[in-house]
Amino acid sequence: MHLPLSEPDIGEREIEYVTRVLRSQRLSLGPAVTQFEDRFAQYIGARHAIAVNSGTSALHLCVRAMGIRAGDAVITTSFSFVASVNCVLFEGASPILLDIEPRTLNLDPNQVRDFLRRECTRQAGGAVVQRATGKIIKAILPVHVFGLPCDMQAFTQLAREYNLLLLEDACEAIGAETGGRRAGTFGDAAVFAFYPNKQMTTGEGGMIVTDDLGIAEMCRSLRNQGRDANGAWLNHVQLGYNYRLSDIHAALGLAQLERIAELLAGRREAALMYSRLLESAELLELPHEQPGVKRSWFVYVIRFRGNSPRELRERVRQALLQQGITTQIYFPAIHRQPYFRAYQPQLLELPHTEQAADSCLALPFSSRLGEAEIHFVCDAIASALGESALPAPAAPQPHPLHAERAIDRCSNTTAPLA
Ligand SMILES: *Cc1c(COP(=O)(O)O)cnc(C)c1O
C-alpha cells in the first residue's frame, strides 16, 4: 500500500467549471475571479474578499496594506508554517515570537499580555514600543494551527487595549468556528490558502478577507502591479506585485467552495475515526476540540508522550514508512530553521513550542481517506508502539466509495504532497 500524506478531492464539477473557463477564452481578470471572491466573502461572513496566487501572497499584501515596515514589530508564533513569519520579514519588520499554549498549540494570549505589560511602553502618541529594541509593536498575527481557532476573544481584547492591528492567519482553518463566529471574521484582515493539501484547493491560491474598505482597496491595487482601482492599465500609483489568481484557478475554487460542507464533513469523519481507533494508545496525545470551538480538520496530528517523544516518534515514523505510510513532522519550530538565524541571531527559548515541535506527527489525511486505510495506519502505529490493544475492526468493511481506491493504492506511487 502507498498512502500519501494528503490528497486533493477533485470531482466532475471541478473539471466542468475549469473547462468552461478554458472554452470562454477569459483566462485572467475575468468573471470567475470576481464570482469566487463574492461567494468566498459570503461564506466567511466578510464584506470584501481579494483572491491572490498563494496564501503567502495574501499574508504579504496584508502586511503591506497595514503599513507594517522596517522599525515595526509583529507579535506571532514560531509554531506555524514559515509564511506567517516571512511576511513580516519581507517588509523588513521584526517578528516577535512568543510561546504557545501546550494544549491547543496556538499562540498563548497570556504570553502576549505579559510581553505587552512587562516589556513594552506606551508612548505619548499612543504607539506601543518594545523597550529593549525601540521597535513599534504594530500588530498581532495569530495562526489557527491545524484548523483549531485561537482564543480570538482574548486577542481582540488585547488588540483593542493596546491599539494594535489584528491579522488572522486562517490558512488552515476554513469553516472553523469559535464563539459562534467563523475564523477569519475577527481580525482587521484574515488570509486563507488553497494549496492542494488544504481543505479546499485551487492548485495554488490564496484569499484575503476584510471588512475594511481601505485594506481591501490597497490589496486589490497591490496584487495588480500597484494599479489604481479606476486607473488606466498603465497607470501605476504605487509599487505593486503580480499576485493575481487566474480565472482557471478561480473556477476550481468555485467548484470546491460549492462542495465545502461535504469536504469538511469527509475530513471530520476521518478524524473521528482516527481518534476512536487511537484512543487507547497511552503513549499518544490526540487532537481535540474544546467546548464552543469547532475545528476545521486540516491535518490529523498526534503527539508522542513519555521521556523521549522525539526518539519514539522517529521509531514509529520509520515503521510506518516501511509499510508505505507517509507521515510528516508538523511543525518544526520556525525559530530553529536554519534561515532564521540571519534575521534573529539571539537564541530564543520557547519551551512549549519546542516540546510540540519535538513530539508532533501528521498522519495521512484527506476527505477521501477510507476506513480500511485508517485501520491500516492505526494498526501500524499500534504495533510500532508495542500496544496491540486497539479495538478490533468490527468488520473490516471499507467505505464503498473508498474500497476500490484502497486497492488501487497497492500499485500507486503518486508522490506525497508537502
Ligand atoms: C498553507 C499555509 C500558508 C500559505 O501557504 P501557501 O503555500 O503560500 O498558499 C500560510 N500559513 C499557514 C499557517 C499555512 O498552513
Tab-separated table of C-alpha atoms and ligand atoms in Angstrom:
chain	number	residue	atom	x	y	z
A	1	MET	CA	0.000	0.000	0.000
A	2	HIS	CA	1.108	3.554	-0.638
A	3	LEU	CA	-0.539	6.196	1.495
A	4	PRO	CA	0.344	9.828	0.756
A	5	LEU	CA	0.238	12.446	3.480
A	6	SER	CA	-2.641	14.235	1.772
A	7	GLU	CA	-4.526	14.378	-1.488
A	8	PRO	CA	-6.959	16.757	-3.102
A	9	ASP	CA	-10.605	15.840	-3.647
A	10	ILE	CA	-11.370	16.771	-7.255
A	11	GLY	CA	-14.722	15.823	-8.775
A	12	GLU	CA	-16.569	16.239	-12.060
A	13	ARG	CA	-17.843	19.684	-11.099
A	14	GLU	CA	-14.264	20.978	-10.796
A	15	ILE	CA	-13.413	19.637	-14.241
A	16	GLU	CA	-16.577	21.127	-15.704
A	17	TYR	CA	-16.014	24.626	-14.246
A	18	VAL	CA	-12.363	24.735	-15.285
A	19	THR	CA	-13.245	23.527	-18.768
A	20	ARG	CA	-15.903	26.211	-19.051
A	21	VAL	CA	-13.303	28.908	-18.347
A	22	LEU	CA	-10.896	27.390	-20.869
A	23	ARG	CA	-13.629	27.456	-23.518
A	24	SER	CA	-14.582	31.041	-22.648
A	25	GLN	CA	-11.090	32.361	-23.533
A	26	ARG	CA	-11.186	34.615	-20.439
A	27	LEU	CA	-8.261	33.114	-18.556
A	28	SER	CA	-7.398	36.062	-16.326
A	29	LEU	CA	-9.114	39.185	-14.958
A	30	GLY	CA	-12.400	37.595	-15.972
A	31	PRO	CA	-15.692	36.940	-14.176
A	32	ALA	CA	-14.670	33.702	-12.414
A	33	VAL	CA	-12.309	35.531	-10.055
A	34	THR	CA	-14.970	38.067	-9.045
A	35	GLN	CA	-17.532	35.336	-8.563
A	36	PHE	CA	-15.118	33.289	-6.442
A	37	GLU	CA	-14.384	36.353	-4.318
A	38	ASP	CA	-18.068	37.182	-3.816
A	39	ARG	CA	-19.005	33.643	-2.824
A	40	PHE	CA	-15.982	33.325	-0.546
A	41	ALA	CA	-16.759	36.602	1.255
A	42	GLN	CA	-20.320	35.424	1.732
A	43	TYR	CA	-19.203	32.026	3.074
A	44	ILE	CA	-16.817	33.521	5.637
A	45	GLY	CA	-19.112	36.408	6.528
A	46	ALA	CA	-16.774	39.206	5.480
A	47	ARG	CA	-17.510	42.317	3.431
A	48	HIS	CA	-14.593	42.013	0.991
A	49	ALA	CA	-12.564	39.133	-0.415
A	50	ILE	CA	-9.479	39.551	-2.609
A	51	ALA	CA	-8.157	36.482	-4.434
A	52	VAL	CA	-4.406	36.093	-4.890
A	53	ASN	CA	-1.998	33.430	-6.147
A	54	SER	CA	-0.997	31.977	-2.750
A	55	GLY	CA	-1.573	32.201	0.970
A	56	THR	CA	1.903	33.669	1.289
A	57	SER	CA	0.999	36.475	-1.155
A	58	ALA	CA	-2.170	37.085	0.852
A	59	LEU	CA	-0.144	37.493	4.049
A	60	HIS	CA	2.397	39.739	2.340
A	61	LEU	CA	-0.278	42.060	0.935
A	62	CYS	CA	-1.963	42.374	4.335
A	63	VAL	CA	1.348	43.350	5.923
A	64	ARG	CA	1.873	45.982	3.199
A	65	ALA	CA	-1.738	47.218	3.412
A	66	MET	CA	-1.439	47.553	7.181
A	67	GLY	CA	1.605	49.789	6.744
A	68	ILE	CA	3.953	47.460	8.635
A	69	ARG	CA	7.568	48.306	7.743
A	70	ALA	CA	11.171	48.462	8.974
A	71	GLY	CA	11.270	49.559	12.613
A	72	ASP	CA	7.942	47.873	13.324
A	73	ALA	CA	7.358	44.561	15.055
A	74	VAL	CA	4.585	41.982	14.864
A	75	ILE	CA	3.764	39.509	17.638
A	76	THR	CA	3.270	35.990	16.348
A	77	THR	CA	4.030	32.299	16.829
A	78	SER	CA	7.011	30.143	15.941
A	79	PHE	CA	4.803	27.053	15.744
A	80	SER	CA	3.482	27.633	12.224
A	81	PHE	CA	4.273	27.346	8.551
A	82	VAL	CA	7.162	29.733	7.709
A	83	ALA	CA	4.992	32.079	5.619
A	84	SER	CA	3.337	33.657	8.680
A	85	VAL	CA	6.737	34.857	9.904
A	86	ASN	CA	8.229	35.518	6.468
A	87	CYS	CA	5.524	38.025	5.513
A	88	VAL	CA	6.831	40.247	8.313
A	89	LEU	CA	10.468	39.754	7.249
A	90	PHE	CA	9.607	40.596	3.585
A	91	GLU	CA	8.930	44.179	4.683
A	92	GLY	CA	11.993	44.500	6.918
A	93	ALA	CA	9.871	44.379	10.078
A	94	SER	CA	10.606	42.137	13.074
A	95	PRO	CA	8.573	39.133	14.138
A	96	ILE	CA	8.355	38.796	17.917
A	97	LEU	CA	7.904	35.096	18.544
A	98	LEU	CA	6.079	34.195	21.757
A	99	ASP	CA	5.197	30.786	23.123
A	100	ILE	CA	2.118	28.646	22.511
A	101	GLU	CA	-0.478	27.051	24.761
A	102	PRO	CA	0.646	23.432	25.042
A	103	ARG	CA	-2.885	22.066	24.741
A	104	THR	CA	-4.117	23.984	21.703
A	105	LEU	CA	-0.692	24.599	20.088
A	106	ASN	CA	-1.890	28.144	19.337
A	107	LEU	CA	-0.221	31.427	20.306
A	108	ASP	CA	-0.881	31.947	24.023
A	109	PRO	CA	-2.725	35.230	24.722
A	110	ASN	CA	-1.321	35.242	28.267
A	111	GLN	CA	2.213	35.305	26.877
A	112	VAL	CA	1.217	38.194	24.630
A	113	ARG	CA	-0.367	40.097	27.510
A	114	ASP	CA	2.700	39.574	29.727
A	115	PHE	CA	5.001	40.715	26.939
A	116	LEU	CA	2.993	43.889	26.310
A	117	ARG	CA	2.750	44.669	30.039
A	118	ARG	CA	6.315	43.907	31.045
A	119	GLU	CA	8.445	44.650	28.031
A	120	CYS	CA	6.653	47.476	26.249
A	121	THR	CA	5.901	51.126	26.904
A	122	ARG	CA	3.081	53.208	25.541
A	123	GLN	CA	4.371	56.451	24.048
A	124	ALA	CA	2.623	59.804	24.172
A	125	GLY	CA	1.229	59.440	20.640
A	126	GLY	CA	-0.232	56.032	21.532
A	127	ALA	CA	2.432	53.858	19.893
A	128	VAL	CA	3.445	50.764	21.857
A	129	VAL	CA	7.232	50.351	21.879
A	130	GLN	CA	9.377	47.387	22.893
A	131	ARG	CA	11.783	48.921	25.409
A	132	ALA	CA	14.772	46.678	24.639
A	133	THR	CA	14.786	47.421	20.900
A	134	GLY	CA	12.783	50.614	20.376
A	135	LYS	CA	10.623	48.829	17.824
A	136	ILE	CA	6.983	49.824	17.424
A	137	ILE	CA	4.562	46.954	18.005
A	138	LYS	CA	2.074	47.265	15.154
A	139	ALA	CA	0.103	44.038	15.076
A	140	ILE	CA	-0.692	40.610	16.466
A	141	LEU	CA	-0.691	37.755	13.959
A	142	PRO	CA	-2.326	34.662	15.472
A	143	VAL	CA	-2.368	31.441	13.423
A	144	HIS	CA	-5.250	28.962	13.754
A	145	VAL	CA	-2.904	25.990	13.894
A	146	PHE	CA	-4.159	22.730	12.370
A	147	GLY	CA	-7.615	24.312	11.945
A	148	LEU	CA	-8.246	24.926	15.656
A	149	PRO	CA	-9.308	28.556	16.214
A	150	CYS	CA	-7.187	30.676	18.547
A	151	ASP	CA	-8.676	32.399	21.575
A	152	MET	CA	-9.914	35.280	19.420
A	153	GLN	CA	-11.844	36.901	22.227
A	154	ALA	CA	-8.577	37.411	24.117
A	155	PHE	CA	-6.675	38.606	21.031
A	156	THR	CA	-9.440	41.010	20.011
A	157	GLN	CA	-9.400	42.469	23.508
A	158	LEU	CA	-5.600	42.825	23.566
A	159	ALA	CA	-5.589	44.460	20.134
A	160	ARG	CA	-8.191	46.973	21.301
A	161	GLU	CA	-6.447	47.655	24.614
A	162	TYR	CA	-3.040	48.299	23.012
A	163	ASN	CA	-4.348	49.770	19.766
A	164	LEU	CA	-2.761	47.040	17.623
A	165	LEU	CA	-3.849	45.637	14.290
A	166	LEU	CA	-5.017	42.032	14.197
A	167	LEU	CA	-4.161	39.803	11.221
A	168	GLU	CA	-5.551	36.268	11.343
A	169	ASP	CA	-3.696	33.520	9.536
A	170	ALA	CA	-6.692	31.288	8.836
A	171	CYS	CA	-4.912	29.339	6.066
A	172	GLU	CA	-5.567	26.075	7.905
A	173	ALA	CA	-8.977	26.954	9.278
A	174	ILE	CA	-11.588	27.462	6.568
A	175	GLY	CA	-15.000	26.842	8.134
A	176	ALA	CA	-13.692	26.700	11.715
A	177	GLU	CA	-15.772	28.488	14.350
A	178	THR	CA	-15.332	29.912	17.800
A	179	GLY	CA	-17.992	31.581	19.916
A	180	GLY	CA	-20.441	31.062	17.046
A	181	ARG	CA	-18.319	33.021	14.547
A	182	ARG	CA	-16.204	31.820	11.653
A	183	ALA	CA	-12.431	32.030	11.786
A	184	GLY	CA	-11.429	34.946	9.593
A	185	THR	CA	-14.068	37.377	10.889
A	186	PHE	CA	-12.223	38.611	13.994
A	187	GLY	CA	-9.164	40.384	12.629
A	188	ASP	CA	-8.780	43.624	10.696
A	189	ALA	CA	-7.983	41.164	7.907
A	190	ALA	CA	-7.589	37.405	7.567
A	191	VAL	CA	-5.982	35.138	4.998
A	192	PHE	CA	-6.804	31.708	3.572
A	193	ALA	CA	-4.797	29.370	1.325
A	194	PHE	CA	-5.641	26.825	-1.361
A	195	TYR	CA	-2.572	24.651	-1.888
A	196	PRO	CA	-3.658	21.045	-2.702
A	197	ASN	CA	-3.169	19.791	0.867
A	198	LYS	CA	-5.623	22.366	2.259
A	199	GLN	CA	-9.318	21.628	2.937
A	200	MET	CA	-10.170	23.148	-0.458
A	201	THR	CA	-7.791	23.854	-3.300
A	202	THR	CA	-7.281	25.989	-6.388
A	203	GLY	CA	-3.975	24.258	-7.211
A	204	GLU	CA	-2.162	27.313	-5.880
A	205	GLY	CA	-4.024	30.252	-4.452
A	206	GLY	CA	-4.996	32.395	-1.509
A	207	MET	CA	-7.637	34.843	-0.306
A	208	ILE	CA	-7.707	37.945	1.841
A	209	VAL	CA	-10.940	38.768	3.660
A	210	THR	CA	-11.654	42.029	5.452
A	211	ASP	CA	-14.459	44.401	6.414
A	212	ASP	CA	-12.093	47.349	5.981
A	213	LEU	CA	-12.558	49.032	2.610
A	214	GLY	CA	-9.133	50.731	2.836
A	215	ILE	CA	-7.317	47.420	3.310
A	216	ALA	CA	-9.406	45.795	0.559
A	217	GLU	CA	-8.655	48.526	-1.988
A	218	MET	CA	-4.974	48.554	-1.109
A	219	CYS	CA	-4.725	44.759	-1.518
A	220	ARG	CA	-6.557	44.913	-4.869
A	221	SER	CA	-4.115	47.504	-6.146
A	222	LEU	CA	-1.008	45.767	-4.777
A	223	ARG	CA	-1.876	42.360	-6.273
A	224	ASN	CA	-2.248	44.031	-9.679
A	225	GLN	CA	1.065	45.903	-10.081
A	226	GLY	CA	0.024	48.878	-7.952
A	227	ARG	CA	-2.662	49.986	-10.368
A	228	ASP	CA	-5.255	52.499	-9.263
A	229	ALA	CA	-8.696	50.866	-8.862
A	230	ASN	CA	-10.169	53.004	-11.660
A	231	GLY	CA	-6.915	53.911	-13.322
A	232	ALA	CA	-5.804	53.125	-16.817
A	233	TRP	CA	-3.961	49.841	-17.468
A	234	LEU	CA	-0.567	51.536	-17.430
A	235	ASN	CA	-1.237	53.908	-14.568
A	236	HIS	CA	0.712	52.625	-11.555
A	237	VAL	CA	0.214	54.651	-8.390
A	238	GLN	CA	2.470	52.591	-6.114
A	239	LEU	CA	4.959	49.720	-6.041
A	240	GLY	CA	2.909	46.578	-6.553
A	241	TYR	CA	3.223	42.924	-7.499
A	242	ASN	CA	1.670	40.413	-9.815
A	243	TYR	CA	-0.076	38.287	-7.195
A	244	ARG	CA	-3.219	37.739	-9.311
A	245	LEU	CA	-5.165	34.483	-9.325
A	246	SER	CA	-6.163	33.293	-12.802
A	247	ASP	CA	-9.758	32.514	-13.772
A	248	ILE	CA	-8.738	28.886	-14.297
A	249	HIS	CA	-7.725	28.632	-10.643
A	250	ALA	CA	-10.774	30.607	-9.512
A	251	ALA	CA	-13.092	28.194	-11.363
A	252	LEU	CA	-11.542	25.293	-9.483
A	253	GLY	CA	-12.044	27.271	-6.273
A	254	LEU	CA	-15.709	27.935	-7.082
A	255	ALA	CA	-16.396	24.234	-7.552
A	256	GLN	CA	-14.565	23.344	-4.335
A	257	LEU	CA	-16.343	26.072	-2.377
A	258	GLU	CA	-19.718	24.746	-3.529
A	259	ARG	CA	-18.665	21.391	-2.012
A	260	ILE	CA	-17.031	22.807	1.109
A	261	ALA	CA	-19.524	21.319	3.579
A	262	GLU	CA	-19.029	17.872	2.066
A	263	LEU	CA	-15.229	18.263	2.005
A	264	LEU	CA	-15.123	19.331	5.660
A	265	ALA	CA	-17.519	16.554	6.697
A	266	GLY	CA	-15.332	13.941	4.997
A	267	ARG	CA	-12.297	15.187	6.896
A	268	ARG	CA	-14.186	15.279	10.176
A	269	GLU	CA	-15.325	11.714	9.674
A	270	ALA	CA	-11.758	10.575	9.036
A	271	ALA	CA	-10.514	12.458	12.111
A	272	LEU	CA	-13.176	10.971	14.383
A	273	MET	CA	-12.314	7.509	13.162
A	274	TYR	CA	-8.598	8.043	13.848
A	275	SER	CA	-9.457	9.279	17.335
A	276	ARG	CA	-11.693	6.306	18.028
A	277	LEU	CA	-9.044	3.820	16.971
A	278	LEU	CA	-6.110	5.514	18.712
A	279	GLU	CA	-7.955	6.424	21.907
A	280	SER	CA	-6.421	3.642	23.993
A	281	ALA	CA	-2.815	4.249	22.941
A	282	GLU	CA	-1.288	5.562	26.152
A	283	LEU	CA	1.855	6.941	24.563
A	284	LEU	CA	-0.168	9.243	22.307
A	285	GLU	CA	-1.936	12.543	22.830
A	286	LEU	CA	-4.699	13.041	20.269
A	287	PRO	CA	-6.022	16.280	18.748
A	288	HIS	CA	-9.151	17.620	20.374
A	289	GLU	CA	-11.832	20.277	20.229
A	290	GLN	CA	-12.878	22.398	23.191
A	291	PRO	CA	-16.456	23.318	24.058
A	292	GLY	CA	-17.683	26.238	21.955
A	293	VAL	CA	-14.959	25.684	19.371
A	294	LYS	CA	-15.388	23.914	16.057
A	295	ARG	CA	-12.172	22.750	14.459
A	296	SER	CA	-11.859	22.600	10.698
A	297	TRP	CA	-9.797	19.452	10.230
A	298	PHE	CA	-6.732	20.412	8.191
A	299	VAL	CA	-4.395	17.637	9.331
A	300	TYR	CA	-4.560	14.862	11.897
A	301	VAL	CA	-1.605	15.396	14.194
A	302	ILE	CA	-0.740	13.086	17.073
A	303	ARG	CA	1.742	13.888	19.846
A	304	PHE	CA	4.081	11.385	21.419
A	305	ARG	CA	4.337	11.349	25.202
A	306	GLY	CA	6.880	9.818	27.561
A	307	ASN	CA	10.527	10.528	28.344
A	308	SER	CA	11.839	10.686	24.817
A	309	PRO	CA	8.996	11.586	22.457
A	310	ARG	CA	11.420	12.556	19.696
A	311	GLU	CA	13.008	9.098	19.591
A	312	LEU	CA	9.662	7.350	19.888
A	313	ARG	CA	8.294	9.479	17.037
A	314	GLU	CA	11.245	8.576	14.839
A	315	ARG	CA	10.773	4.881	15.544
A	316	VAL	CA	7.079	4.971	14.660
A	317	ARG	CA	7.726	7.157	11.627
A	318	GLN	CA	10.244	4.676	10.243
A	319	ALA	CA	7.982	1.703	10.953
A	320	LEU	CA	5.116	3.408	9.083
A	321	LEU	CA	7.384	4.308	6.178
A	322	GLN	CA	8.303	0.618	5.855
A	323	GLN	CA	4.625	-0.054	5.209
A	324	GLY	CA	4.253	2.712	2.645
A	325	ILE	CA	2.625	5.184	5.056
A	326	THR	CA	3.843	8.753	4.668
A	327	THR	CA	3.903	10.992	7.744
A	328	GLN	CA	5.290	14.460	8.330
A	329	ILE	CA	6.839	16.307	11.259
A	330	TYR	CA	4.421	19.205	11.620
A	331	PHE	CA	5.671	21.825	12.503
A	332	PRO	CA	9.366	22.186	13.062
A	333	ALA	CA	9.665	25.465	15.045
A	334	ILE	CA	10.406	28.457	12.796
A	335	HIS	CA	12.960	29.911	15.228
A	336	ARG	CA	15.018	26.743	14.799
A	337	GLN	CA	15.023	26.918	10.977
A	338	PRO	CA	18.494	27.466	9.509
A	339	TYR	CA	17.495	30.605	7.582
A	340	PHE	CA	16.022	32.301	10.637
A	341	ARG	CA	19.405	32.843	12.351
A	342	ALA	CA	20.286	35.505	9.809
A	343	TYR	CA	17.295	37.543	10.993
A	344	GLN	CA	17.455	36.876	14.708
A	345	PRO	CA	20.856	35.639	15.831
A	346	GLN	CA	19.996	35.619	19.552
A	347	LEU	CA	18.785	32.272	20.827
A	348	LEU	CA	15.074	32.181	21.634
A	349	GLU	CA	13.657	29.964	24.333
A	350	LEU	CA	10.126	28.833	23.651
A	351	PRO	CA	9.748	25.650	25.697
A	352	HIS	CA	6.162	24.757	24.725
A	353	THR	CA	6.846	25.389	21.046
A	354	GLU	CA	9.987	23.269	21.188
A	355	GLN	CA	8.220	20.442	23.000
A	356	ALA	CA	5.461	20.460	20.388
A	357	ALA	CA	7.973	20.541	17.530
A	358	ASP	CA	9.730	17.534	19.064
A	359	SER	CA	6.617	15.423	19.570
A	360	CYS	CA	4.091	16.134	16.781
A	361	LEU	CA	3.481	13.891	13.784
A	362	ALA	CA	0.918	14.352	10.987
A	363	LEU	CA	-0.717	11.175	9.697
A	364	PRO	CA	-2.109	10.586	6.197
A	365	PHE	CA	-5.254	12.667	5.980
A	366	SER	CA	-7.814	13.818	3.426
A	367	SER	CA	-11.552	13.869	2.802
A	368	ARG	CA	-11.123	10.754	0.652
A	369	LEU	CA	-9.373	8.604	3.220
A	370	GLY	CA	-11.328	5.367	3.695
A	371	GLU	CA	-11.963	3.244	6.756
A	372	ALA	CA	-9.691	0.454	5.574
A	373	GLU	CA	-6.837	2.896	5.154
A	374	ILE	CA	-7.325	4.449	8.572
A	375	HIS	CA	-7.383	0.983	10.132
A	376	PHE	CA	-4.197	0.132	8.297
A	377	VAL	CA	-2.416	3.236	9.656
A	378	CYS	CA	-3.684	2.722	13.202
A	379	ASP	CA	-2.673	-0.930	13.243
A	380	ALA	CA	0.793	0.025	12.042
A	381	ILE	CA	1.071	2.652	14.807
A	382	ALA	CA	-0.127	0.209	17.460
A	383	SER	CA	2.374	-2.447	16.520
A	384	ALA	CA	5.198	0.111	16.317
A	385	LEU	CA	4.275	1.297	19.822
A	386	GLY	CA	4.073	-2.283	21.042
A	387	GLU	CA	0.472	-1.627	22.043
A	388	SER	CA	-1.793	-4.167	20.453
A	389	ALA	CA	-4.824	-3.095	22.460
A	390	LEU	CA	-6.592	-1.274	19.643
A	391	PRO	CA	-10.259	-2.119	19.267
A	392	ALA	CA	-10.573	-4.786	16.622
A	393	PRO	CA	-12.282	-3.566	13.477
A	394	ALA	CA	-15.944	-4.500	13.957
A	395	ALA	CA	-15.983	-5.804	10.442
A	396	PRO	CA	-13.260	-4.630	8.109
A	397	GLN	CA	-15.619	-3.025	5.637
A	398	PRO	CA	-14.090	-0.192	3.695
A	399	HIS	CA	-16.415	2.625	2.793
A	400	PRO	CA	-17.965	1.595	-0.543
A	401	LEU	CA	-16.682	4.764	-2.183
A	402	HIS	CA	-13.173	4.072	-0.995
A	403	ALA	CA	-12.866	0.330	-1.409
A	404	GLU	CA	-11.585	0.489	-4.957
A	405	ARG	CA	-9.169	3.246	-4.172
A	406	ALA	CA	-7.648	1.355	-1.271
A	407	ILE	CA	-6.900	-1.499	-3.623
A	408	ASP	CA	-5.677	0.896	-6.300
A	409	ARG	CA	-3.050	2.134	-3.939
A	410	CYS	CA	-1.202	-1.166	-3.887
A	411	SER	CA	0.295	-0.174	-7.201
A	412	ASN	CA	0.035	3.577	-6.848
A	413	THR	CA	3.257	5.515	-6.495
A	414	THR	CA	1.975	9.080	-6.601
A	415	ALA	CA	4.372	11.443	-4.867
A	416	PRO	CA	3.117	12.662	-1.492
A	417	LEU	CA	2.232	16.298	-1.134
A	418	ALA	CA	4.336	18.538	1.045
B	1	LIG	C1	-0.698	26.908	3.903
B	1	LIG	C2	-0.340	27.981	4.853
B	1	LIG	C3	0.020	29.267	4.412
B	1	LIG	C4	0.077	29.681	2.960
B	1	LIG	O1	0.686	28.804	2.133
B	1	LIG	P1	0.832	28.953	0.544
B	1	LIG	O2	1.546	27.711	0.176
B	1	LIG	O3	1.610	30.177	0.276
B	1	LIG	O4	-0.541	29.040	-0.045
B	1	LIG	C5	0.258	30.235	5.377
B	1	LIG	N1	0.193	29.955	6.684
B	1	LIG	C6	-0.136	28.737	7.143
B	1	LIG	C7	-0.229	28.512	8.609
B	1	LIG	C8	-0.389	27.696	6.238
B	1	LIG	O5	-0.688	26.481	6.702
